[in-house]
Amino acid sequence: MPAEWVDFKSIKGKVSMETVLSHYDIRLRRVGADEFRGKCPLPTHSSTSSNDSFSVSSTRNAWSCQSASCIAARSGRVGGNVFDFVAEMERCSIREAALHLQHSLTENQIPRVTSRNEESVAHAPENRPLSFTLRNIDHQHPYVASRGLSEYTARYFGVGYYDGNGFLRGRVVIPIHNEHGELVAYSGRAIGQTKPRYRLPAGFRKSHLLFNLHRAIRKGNRTLILVEGFFDTFKIHQAGHHNVAALMGSKLSDRQADLIGTYFDQVILMLDADEAGKAATAAARTALSSILVVQIVELASGTQPDQLASEEINQLLGGFAHDLPTPGR
Ligand SMILES: [Zn+2]
């Protein structure tokens, strides 16, 4: 666990893109009521022909660069928030960028991150977007129905039996996206007793993302329901709660905690009620409670969300405030 907690929520509310731009002495010109435009200042920018590709929205407190080579150098990311911007400028992790901004708030200025971060683990390769999608996936396969998924849910998530070639052949495939909605991998679930139960591509880092996070973000809800697995996610979604994402395991990584803190103000932990899940709930509560509001759903011992019917899920989640009131800012 990191030595210092990052108060993402407070930083998000206090640091504007304008403040960050002026720290780096970046000048843009106003092109609209809330939009600024100019030359891209990021180290990922190599194109000399795109002189006007960088823009900032002050109301959304967000930035983007439309240069194709710059986007490619950021693993396909078009833009982001203040954390992403500082992370790109300093070539550090989101957590380091947030810490950097947090320190600047107490010191009233934003000091530069020293170059010591250049060799840090933050530079572990990202999950790159895939250049292909699998075709001929059977959403009506009996296995999908046997897990309690409607055909609609299976189609919505792109889940189904894959009979093509490669390491996913003969498995139920589950498309995995990063928080920007880019497809980065397929997981393959065995349909019989075949081992391993799940197959993932070599080098895929599941600790770098949360399954279904991009859809939960898109819903605009400020509360996230956090579960362990793919099928937990499907069942919670099917019960009508679309603000759900999965750890793809029971261990919450620092990166996953960062992602949750960046996009949400409250998290409802709904992990499995077995020994591993209970330990994971305790660890996640400790890790997340200084970043955002944490609530815990108590399942009957030995059960997990993917075994529950929609009515049971609704009953369990009904007692929780699903969203926080809009803050007055
Ligand atoms: Zn750029």
Short mmCIF file of N, CA, C and O in Angstrom, two decimals, residues 69-186:
data_model
loop_
_atom_site.label_atom_id
_atom_site.label_comp_id
_atom_site.label_asym_id
_atom_site.label_seq_id
_atom_site.Cartn_x
_atom_site.Cartn_y
_atom_site.Cartn_z
N SER A 69 -0.62 11.12 -34.37
CA SER A 69 0.61 10.54 -33.83
C SER A 69 0.69 10.76 -32.31
O SER A 69 1.18 9.92 -31.57
N CYS A 70 0.18 11.89 -31.87
CA CYS A 70 0.19 12.21 -30.43
C CYS A 70 -0.76 11.25 -29.70
O CYS A 70 -0.44 10.72 -28.64
N ILE A 71 -1.93 11.00 -30.30
CA ILE A 71 -2.91 10.07 -29.71
C ILE A 71 -2.30 8.66 -29.65
O ILE A 71 -2.39 7.99 -28.62
N ALA A 72 -1.64 8.27 -30.74
CA ALA A 72 -1.03 6.94 -30.78
C ALA A 72 0.05 6.81 -29.70
O ALA A 72 0.17 5.77 -29.05
N ALA A 73 0.81 7.88 -29.48
CA ALA A 73 1.88 7.85 -28.48
C ALA A 73 1.32 7.76 -27.06
O ALA A 73 2.02 7.41 -26.12
N ARG A 74 0.02 8.11 -26.93
CA ARG A 74 -0.63 7.97 -25.61
C ARG A 74 -1.50 6.72 -25.59
O ARG A 74 -2.50 6.67 -24.89
N SER A 75 -1.15 5.71 -26.34
CA SER A 75 -1.90 4.44 -26.39
C SER A 75 -3.34 4.66 -26.80
O SER A 75 -4.24 3.98 -26.30
N GLY A 76 -3.60 5.63 -27.65
CA GLY A 76 -4.94 5.81 -28.17
C GLY A 76 -5.80 6.79 -27.40
O GLY A 76 -6.95 7.01 -27.74
N ARG A 77 -5.24 7.39 -26.37
CA ARG A 77 -6.03 8.34 -25.57
C ARG A 77 -6.06 9.70 -26.24
O ARG A 77 -5.02 10.28 -26.52
N VAL A 78 -7.25 10.22 -26.46
CA VAL A 78 -7.37 11.51 -27.12
C VAL A 78 -7.11 12.66 -26.14
O VAL A 78 -6.51 13.67 -26.49
N GLY A 79 -7.55 12.47 -24.91
CA GLY A 79 -7.38 13.55 -23.92
C GLY A 79 -7.66 13.05 -22.53
O GLY A 79 -7.65 11.85 -22.28
N GLY A 80 -7.95 13.99 -21.62
CA GLY A 80 -8.20 13.56 -20.24
C GLY A 80 -8.44 14.74 -19.33
O GLY A 80 -8.81 15.83 -19.77
N ASN A 81 -8.22 14.51 -18.03
CA ASN A 81 -8.44 15.54 -17.02
C ASN A 81 -7.11 16.10 -16.51
O ASN A 81 -6.06 15.84 -17.09
N VAL A 82 -7.14 16.85 -15.43
CA VAL A 82 -5.90 17.45 -14.91
C VAL A 82 -4.87 16.40 -14.52
O VAL A 82 -3.67 16.58 -14.73
N PHE A 83 -5.34 15.27 -13.99
CA PHE A 83 -4.42 14.20 -13.57
C PHE A 83 -3.69 13.63 -14.80
O PHE A 83 -2.47 13.46 -14.80
N ASP A 84 -4.46 13.34 -15.85
CA ASP A 84 -3.87 12.79 -17.07
C ASP A 84 -2.86 13.76 -17.67
O ASP A 84 -1.82 13.37 -18.17
N PHE A 85 -3.21 15.05 -17.62
CA PHE A 85 -2.34 16.05 -18.23
C PHE A 85 -0.99 16.11 -17.51
O PHE A 85 0.07 16.05 -18.14
N VAL A 86 -1.03 16.20 -16.19
CA VAL A 86 0.22 16.26 -15.41
C VAL A 86 1.01 14.96 -15.59
O VAL A 86 2.23 14.97 -15.73
N ALA A 87 0.29 13.82 -15.60
CA ALA A 87 0.97 12.53 -15.79
C ALA A 87 1.70 12.48 -17.12
O ALA A 87 2.82 11.98 -17.22
N GLU A 88 1.07 13.03 -18.19
CA GLU A 88 1.71 13.05 -19.50
C GLU A 88 2.90 14.02 -19.52
O GLU A 88 3.95 13.72 -20.06
N MET A 89 2.71 15.18 -18.93
CA MET A 89 3.78 16.18 -18.93
C MET A 89 5.00 15.68 -18.16
O MET A 89 6.14 15.92 -18.55
N GLU A 90 4.74 15.02 -17.03
CA GLU A 90 5.83 14.59 -16.15
C GLU A 90 6.24 13.15 -16.42
O GLU A 90 7.14 12.63 -15.78
N ARG A 91 5.53 12.49 -17.33
CA ARG A 91 5.77 11.07 -17.62
C ARG A 91 5.77 10.25 -16.33
O ARG A 91 6.69 9.49 -16.04
N CYS A 92 4.73 10.48 -15.53
CA CYS A 92 4.60 9.73 -14.28
C CYS A 92 3.22 9.08 -14.23
O CYS A 92 2.42 9.24 -15.15
N SER A 93 2.92 8.34 -13.17
CA SER A 93 1.62 7.69 -13.05
C SER A 93 0.55 8.70 -12.64
O SER A 93 0.87 9.80 -12.19
N ILE A 94 -0.71 8.29 -12.76
CA ILE A 94 -1.83 9.14 -12.34
C ILE A 94 -1.71 9.45 -10.84
O ILE A 94 -1.91 10.58 -10.41
N ARG A 95 -1.33 8.44 -10.07
CA ARG A 95 -1.19 8.63 -8.62
C ARG A 95 -0.10 9.66 -8.31
O ARG A 95 -0.28 10.55 -7.49
N GLU A 96 1.03 9.54 -9.01
CA GLU A 96 2.12 10.50 -8.78
C GLU A 96 1.70 11.92 -9.19
O GLU A 96 2.03 12.89 -8.52
N ALA A 97 0.95 12.00 -10.28
CA ALA A 97 0.47 13.30 -10.74
C ALA A 97 -0.46 13.91 -9.70
O ALA A 97 -0.39 15.10 -9.39
N ALA A 98 -1.34 13.07 -9.14
CA ALA A 98 -2.30 13.56 -8.15
C ALA A 98 -1.58 14.00 -6.87
O ALA A 98 -1.91 15.03 -6.28
N LEU A 99 -0.57 13.24 -6.46
CA LEU A 99 0.22 13.60 -5.28
C LEU A 99 0.92 14.93 -5.51
O LEU A 99 0.96 15.80 -4.63
N HIS A 100 1.46 15.08 -6.70
CA HIS A 100 2.13 16.28 -7.13
C HIS A 100 1.19 17.49 -6.99
O HIS A 100 1.54 18.51 -6.40
N LEU A 101 -0.04 17.33 -7.47
CA LEU A 101 -1.02 18.41 -7.38
C LEU A 101 -1.45 18.63 -5.93
O LEU A 101 -1.65 19.76 -5.50
N GLN A 102 -1.57 17.54 -5.18
CA GLN A 102 -1.97 17.64 -3.77
C GLN A 102 -0.93 18.45 -2.99
O GLN A 102 -1.28 19.31 -2.19
N HIS A 103 0.34 18.18 -3.23
CA HIS A 103 1.41 18.93 -2.56
C HIS A 103 1.36 20.39 -2.95
O HIS A 103 1.54 21.28 -2.12
N SER A 104 1.07 20.63 -4.22
CA SER A 104 1.05 22.01 -4.70
C SER A 104 -0.05 22.81 -4.02
O SER A 104 0.07 24.01 -3.82
N LEU A 105 -1.13 22.15 -3.63
CA LEU A 105 -2.23 22.86 -2.99
C LEU A 105 -1.82 23.35 -1.61
O LEU A 105 -2.23 24.40 -1.17
N THR A 106 -1.00 22.56 -0.92
CA THR A 106 -0.57 22.98 0.41
C THR A 106 0.57 23.98 0.33
O THR A 106 0.74 24.81 1.20
N GLU A 107 1.33 23.91 -0.75
CA GLU A 107 2.47 24.82 -0.88
C GLU A 107 2.16 26.02 -1.75
O GLU A 107 3.01 26.88 -1.98
N ASN A 108 0.91 26.06 -2.26
CA ASN A 108 0.47 27.18 -3.08
C ASN A 108 1.20 27.34 -4.40
O ASN A 108 1.16 28.37 -5.03
N GLN A 109 1.93 26.36 -4.79
CA GLN A 109 2.50 26.38 -6.13
C GLN A 109 2.71 24.93 -6.56
O GLN A 109 2.69 24.03 -5.73
N ILE A 110 2.90 24.73 -7.83
CA ILE A 110 3.06 23.37 -8.33
C ILE A 110 4.53 23.11 -8.65
O ILE A 110 5.05 23.59 -9.65
N PRO A 111 5.22 22.38 -7.78
CA PRO A 111 6.63 22.10 -8.07
C PRO A 111 6.73 21.04 -9.16
O PRO A 111 5.82 20.24 -9.35
N ARG A 112 7.81 21.03 -9.89
CA ARG A 112 7.99 20.02 -10.92
C ARG A 112 8.37 18.69 -10.30
O ARG A 112 9.12 18.64 -9.33
N VAL A 113 7.87 17.63 -10.89
CA VAL A 113 8.28 16.30 -10.44
C VAL A 113 9.69 16.07 -10.96
O VAL A 113 10.00 16.39 -12.10
N THR A 114 10.55 15.56 -10.11
CA THR A 114 11.93 15.36 -10.56
C THR A 114 12.00 14.16 -11.50
O THR A 114 11.08 13.35 -11.57
N SER A 115 13.09 14.05 -12.20
CA SER A 115 13.19 13.02 -13.23
C SER A 115 13.36 11.62 -12.66
O SER A 115 13.41 10.66 -13.41
N ARG A 116 13.40 11.49 -11.32
CA ARG A 116 13.58 10.16 -10.73
C ARG A 116 12.46 9.21 -11.13
O ARG A 116 12.63 8.00 -11.12
N ASN A 117 11.30 9.78 -11.51
CA ASN A 117 10.18 8.92 -11.87
C ASN A 117 10.39 8.21 -13.19
O ASN A 117 9.64 7.33 -13.56
N GLU A 118 11.37 8.63 -13.93
CA GLU A 118 11.51 8.12 -15.29
C GLU A 118 11.73 6.62 -15.37
O GLU A 118 11.38 6.00 -16.36
N GLU A 119 12.31 6.06 -14.32
CA GLU A 119 12.52 4.61 -14.39
C GLU A 119 11.52 3.86 -13.50
O GLU A 119 11.67 2.68 -13.26
N SER A 120 10.52 4.58 -12.98
CA SER A 120 9.63 3.94 -12.01
C SER A 120 8.73 2.89 -12.66
O SER A 120 8.61 2.82 -13.88
N VAL A 121 8.08 2.13 -11.83
CA VAL A 121 7.19 1.08 -12.32
C VAL A 121 6.00 1.64 -13.08
O VAL A 121 5.33 0.92 -13.79
N ALA A 122 5.79 2.95 -12.92
CA ALA A 122 4.67 3.57 -13.65
C ALA A 122 4.84 3.39 -15.15
O ALA A 122 3.90 3.54 -15.90
N HIS A 123 6.04 3.06 -15.59
CA HIS A 123 6.28 2.92 -17.02
C HIS A 123 6.06 1.50 -17.53
O HIS A 123 6.38 1.20 -18.67
N ALA A 124 5.54 0.66 -16.67
CA ALA A 124 5.18 -0.68 -17.13
C ALA A 124 4.25 -0.52 -18.32
O ALA A 124 3.38 0.34 -18.32
N PRO A 125 4.41 -1.32 -19.36
CA PRO A 125 3.62 -1.11 -20.58
C PRO A 125 2.12 -1.17 -20.31
O PRO A 125 1.65 -1.94 -19.47
N GLU A 126 1.37 -0.35 -21.03
CA GLU A 126 -0.07 -0.32 -20.91
C GLU A 126 -0.69 -1.43 -21.74
O GLU A 126 -0.03 -2.00 -22.61
N ASN A 127 -1.95 -1.72 -21.47
CA ASN A 127 -2.70 -2.63 -22.33
C ASN A 127 -3.08 -1.86 -23.58
O ASN A 127 -3.90 -0.96 -23.53
N ARG A 128 -2.47 -2.19 -24.69
CA ARG A 128 -2.71 -1.47 -25.94
C ARG A 128 -4.05 -1.86 -26.55
O ARG A 128 -4.43 -3.02 -26.50
N PRO A 129 -4.74 -0.90 -27.18
CA PRO A 129 -5.99 -1.25 -27.86
C PRO A 129 -5.76 -2.31 -28.93
O PRO A 129 -4.72 -2.29 -29.60
N LEU A 130 -6.71 -3.21 -29.09
CA LEU A 130 -6.59 -4.26 -30.10
C LEU A 130 -6.87 -3.68 -31.48
O LEU A 130 -7.64 -2.74 -31.63
N SER A 131 -6.27 -4.29 -32.49
CA SER A 131 -6.48 -3.83 -33.85
C SER A 131 -7.51 -4.70 -34.57
O SER A 131 -7.69 -4.60 -35.78
N PHE A 132 -8.18 -5.57 -33.81
CA PHE A 132 -9.17 -6.46 -34.44
C PHE A 132 -10.33 -6.69 -33.46
O PHE A 132 -10.21 -6.38 -32.28
N THR A 133 -11.44 -7.19 -33.99
CA THR A 133 -12.51 -7.67 -33.13
C THR A 133 -12.87 -9.09 -33.58
O THR A 133 -12.75 -9.40 -34.76
N LEU A 134 -13.28 -9.93 -32.65
CA LEU A 134 -13.67 -11.29 -33.00
C LEU A 134 -15.05 -11.28 -33.66
O LEU A 134 -15.91 -10.50 -33.27
N ARG A 135 -15.22 -12.15 -34.65
CA ARG A 135 -16.51 -12.22 -35.34
C ARG A 135 -17.18 -13.56 -35.07
O ARG A 135 -16.54 -14.47 -34.58
N ASN A 136 -18.46 -13.60 -35.45
CA ASN A 136 -19.25 -14.83 -35.31
C ASN A 136 -19.28 -15.35 -33.88
O ASN A 136 -18.98 -16.50 -33.60
N ILE A 137 -19.60 -14.45 -32.98
CA ILE A 137 -19.77 -14.85 -31.58
C ILE A 137 -21.23 -15.22 -31.36
O ILE A 137 -22.12 -14.47 -31.75
N ASP A 138 -21.45 -16.39 -30.76
CA ASP A 138 -22.82 -16.89 -30.55
C ASP A 138 -23.34 -16.46 -29.18
O ASP A 138 -22.99 -17.03 -28.15
N HIS A 139 -24.20 -15.43 -29.20
CA HIS A 139 -24.74 -14.90 -27.94
C HIS A 139 -25.84 -15.80 -27.37
O HIS A 139 -26.27 -15.62 -26.24
N GLN A 140 -26.30 -16.75 -28.19
CA GLN A 140 -27.41 -17.61 -27.73
C GLN A 140 -26.91 -18.98 -27.26
O GLN A 140 -27.70 -19.89 -27.06
N HIS A 141 -25.61 -19.11 -27.07
CA HIS A 141 -25.05 -20.39 -26.64
C HIS A 141 -25.64 -20.81 -25.28
O HIS A 141 -25.83 -19.96 -24.40
N PRO A 142 -25.94 -22.11 -25.10
CA PRO A 142 -26.57 -22.56 -23.85
C PRO A 142 -25.78 -22.18 -22.59
O PRO A 142 -26.38 -21.93 -21.54
N TYR A 143 -24.44 -22.10 -22.70
CA TYR A 143 -23.67 -21.75 -21.50
C TYR A 143 -24.05 -20.36 -20.98
O TYR A 143 -24.20 -20.14 -19.78
N VAL A 144 -24.24 -19.44 -21.93
CA VAL A 144 -24.56 -18.06 -21.56
C VAL A 144 -25.89 -18.03 -20.80
O VAL A 144 -26.00 -17.40 -19.74
N ALA A 145 -26.88 -18.77 -21.33
CA ALA A 145 -28.18 -18.83 -20.66
C ALA A 145 -28.07 -19.55 -19.32
O ALA A 145 -28.73 -19.18 -18.34
N SER A 146 -27.19 -20.57 -19.25
CA SER A 146 -27.07 -21.34 -18.01
C SER A 146 -26.49 -20.50 -16.86
O SER A 146 -26.69 -20.82 -15.70
N ARG A 147 -25.82 -19.40 -17.22
CA ARG A 147 -25.30 -18.52 -16.18
C ARG A 147 -26.31 -17.41 -15.82
O ARG A 147 -25.98 -16.48 -15.08
N GLY A 148 -27.50 -17.51 -16.39
CA GLY A 148 -28.56 -16.57 -16.03
C GLY A 148 -28.56 -15.28 -16.81
O GLY A 148 -29.22 -14.31 -16.43
N LEU A 149 -27.84 -15.26 -17.95
CA LEU A 149 -27.80 -14.04 -18.76
C LEU A 149 -28.87 -14.10 -19.84
O LEU A 149 -29.02 -15.12 -20.51
N SER A 150 -29.57 -13.00 -20.01
CA SER A 150 -30.52 -12.92 -21.12
C SER A 150 -29.72 -12.70 -22.40
O SER A 150 -28.55 -12.28 -22.36
N GLU A 151 -30.35 -12.99 -23.54
CA GLU A 151 -29.65 -12.76 -24.80
C GLU A 151 -29.34 -11.28 -24.97
O GLU A 151 -28.30 -10.90 -25.49
N TYR A 152 -30.25 -10.45 -24.47
CA TYR A 152 -30.03 -9.00 -24.57
C TYR A 152 -28.76 -8.60 -23.82
O TYR A 152 -27.92 -7.85 -24.34
N THR A 153 -28.61 -9.12 -22.60
CA THR A 153 -27.41 -8.80 -21.80
C THR A 153 -26.15 -9.30 -22.50
O THR A 153 -25.15 -8.60 -22.57
N ALA A 154 -26.22 -10.52 -23.04
CA ALA A 154 -25.06 -11.10 -23.73
C ALA A 154 -24.66 -10.23 -24.93
O ALA A 154 -23.48 -9.94 -25.14
N ARG A 155 -25.65 -9.79 -25.69
CA ARG A 155 -25.36 -8.93 -26.84
C ARG A 155 -24.81 -7.58 -26.40
O ARG A 155 -23.90 -7.03 -27.00
N TYR A 156 -25.39 -7.04 -25.34
CA TYR A 156 -24.96 -5.73 -24.84
C TYR A 156 -23.47 -5.75 -24.48
O TYR A 156 -22.73 -4.83 -24.80
N PHE A 157 -23.03 -6.83 -23.83
CA PHE A 157 -21.63 -6.93 -23.41
C PHE A 157 -20.74 -7.60 -24.47
O PHE A 157 -19.54 -7.68 -24.28
N GLY A 158 -21.36 -8.08 -25.54
CA GLY A 158 -20.58 -8.73 -26.58
C GLY A 158 -20.09 -10.11 -26.19
O GLY A 158 -19.10 -10.62 -26.72
N VAL A 159 -20.80 -10.74 -25.24
CA VAL A 159 -20.37 -12.04 -24.70
C VAL A 159 -20.99 -13.18 -25.47
O VAL A 159 -22.18 -13.14 -25.80
N GLY A 160 -20.20 -14.21 -25.77
CA GLY A 160 -20.77 -15.38 -26.43
C GLY A 160 -19.71 -16.41 -26.78
O GLY A 160 -18.51 -16.20 -26.55
N TYR A 161 -20.18 -17.50 -27.32
CA TYR A 161 -19.30 -18.63 -27.65
C TYR A 161 -18.54 -18.33 -28.93
O TYR A 161 -19.12 -17.87 -29.93
N TYR A 162 -17.23 -18.62 -28.90
CA TYR A 162 -16.38 -18.34 -30.04
C TYR A 162 -15.82 -19.64 -30.61
O TYR A 162 -15.16 -20.40 -29.90
N ASP A 163 -16.11 -19.86 -31.89
CA ASP A 163 -15.73 -21.12 -32.52
C ASP A 163 -14.59 -20.93 -33.53
O ASP A 163 -14.31 -21.82 -34.31
N GLY A 164 -13.98 -19.74 -33.51
CA GLY A 164 -12.94 -19.44 -34.49
C GLY A 164 -11.61 -20.06 -34.11
O GLY A 164 -11.56 -21.06 -33.39
N ASN A 165 -10.53 -19.42 -34.57
CA ASN A 165 -9.20 -19.96 -34.30
C ASN A 165 -8.53 -19.22 -33.15
O ASN A 165 -9.00 -18.19 -32.70
N GLY A 166 -7.41 -19.78 -32.70
CA GLY A 166 -6.62 -19.12 -31.67
C GLY A 166 -6.88 -19.65 -30.27
O GLY A 166 -7.61 -20.63 -30.10
N PHE A 167 -6.31 -18.97 -29.28
CA PHE A 167 -6.35 -19.49 -27.91
C PHE A 167 -7.70 -19.37 -27.24
O PHE A 167 -7.92 -19.90 -26.17
N LEU A 168 -8.63 -18.67 -27.88
CA LEU A 168 -9.97 -18.51 -27.31
C LEU A 168 -10.98 -19.47 -27.93
O LEU A 168 -12.15 -19.48 -27.55
N ARG A 169 -10.53 -20.26 -28.87
CA ARG A 169 -11.42 -21.21 -29.56
C ARG A 169 -12.15 -22.11 -28.57
O ARG A 169 -11.56 -22.64 -27.63
N GLY A 170 -13.46 -22.24 -28.76
CA GLY A 170 -14.24 -23.14 -27.91
C GLY A 170 -14.52 -22.57 -26.53
O GLY A 170 -14.92 -23.31 -25.63
N ARG A 171 -14.33 -21.28 -26.36
CA ARG A 171 -14.61 -20.65 -25.07
C ARG A 171 -15.66 -19.55 -25.24
O ARG A 171 -15.92 -19.10 -26.36
N VAL A 172 -16.22 -19.13 -24.10
CA VAL A 172 -17.12 -17.98 -24.12
C VAL A 172 -16.25 -16.74 -23.95
O VAL A 172 -15.53 -16.61 -22.95
N VAL A 173 -16.28 -15.87 -24.95
CA VAL A 173 -15.38 -14.71 -24.91
C VAL A 173 -16.08 -13.48 -24.31
O VAL A 173 -17.28 -13.29 -24.47
N ILE A 174 -15.27 -12.70 -23.60
CA ILE A 174 -15.75 -11.49 -22.93
C ILE A 174 -14.84 -10.34 -23.34
O ILE A 174 -13.66 -10.34 -22.99
N PRO A 175 -15.35 -9.36 -24.12
CA PRO A 175 -14.51 -8.22 -24.51
C PRO A 175 -14.21 -7.32 -23.31
O PRO A 175 -15.11 -7.02 -22.51
N ILE A 176 -12.95 -6.91 -23.18
CA ILE A 176 -12.53 -6.04 -22.08
C ILE A 176 -12.03 -4.72 -22.67
O ILE A 176 -11.23 -4.71 -23.60
N HIS A 177 -12.54 -3.62 -22.11
CA HIS A 177 -12.17 -2.28 -22.59
C HIS A 177 -11.42 -1.52 -21.49
O HIS A 177 -11.58 -1.82 -20.31
N ASN A 178 -10.65 -0.52 -21.89
CA ASN A 178 -10.06 0.37 -20.90
C ASN A 178 -11.09 1.45 -20.54
O ASN A 178 -12.21 1.45 -21.07
N GLU A 179 -10.71 2.37 -19.66
CA GLU A 179 -11.68 3.36 -19.19
C GLU A 179 -12.14 4.32 -20.29
O GLU A 179 -13.13 5.01 -20.14
N HIS A 180 -11.38 4.37 -21.39
CA HIS A 180 -11.76 5.23 -22.50
C HIS A 180 -12.66 4.50 -23.49
O HIS A 180 -13.04 5.06 -24.52
N GLY A 181 -12.97 3.24 -23.21
CA GLY A 181 -13.86 2.48 -24.08
C GLY A 181 -13.15 1.77 -25.21
O GLY A 181 -13.79 1.28 -26.14
N GLU A 182 -11.82 1.72 -25.19
CA GLU A 182 -11.08 1.03 -26.25
C GLU A 182 -10.95 -0.44 -25.89
O GLU A 182 -10.57 -0.78 -24.76
N LEU A 183 -11.24 -1.30 -26.87
CA LEU A 183 -11.12 -2.74 -26.67
C LEU A 183 -9.64 -3.11 -26.51
O LEU A 183 -8.83 -2.83 -27.38
N VAL A 184 -9.29 -3.72 -25.36
CA VAL A 184 -7.87 -4.04 -25.12
C VAL A 184 -7.60 -5.55 -25.01
O VAL A 184 -6.44 -5.96 -25.10
N ALA A 185 -8.64 -6.35 -24.81
CA ALA A 185 -8.42 -7.80 -24.70
C ALA A 185 -9.75 -8.53 -24.72
O ALA A 185 -10.81 -7.93 -24.56
N TYR A 186 -9.65 -9.84 -24.95
CA TYR A 186 -10.79 -10.73 -24.73
C TYR A 186 -10.37 -11.72 -23.66
O TYR A 186 -9.24 -12.22 -23.68
#
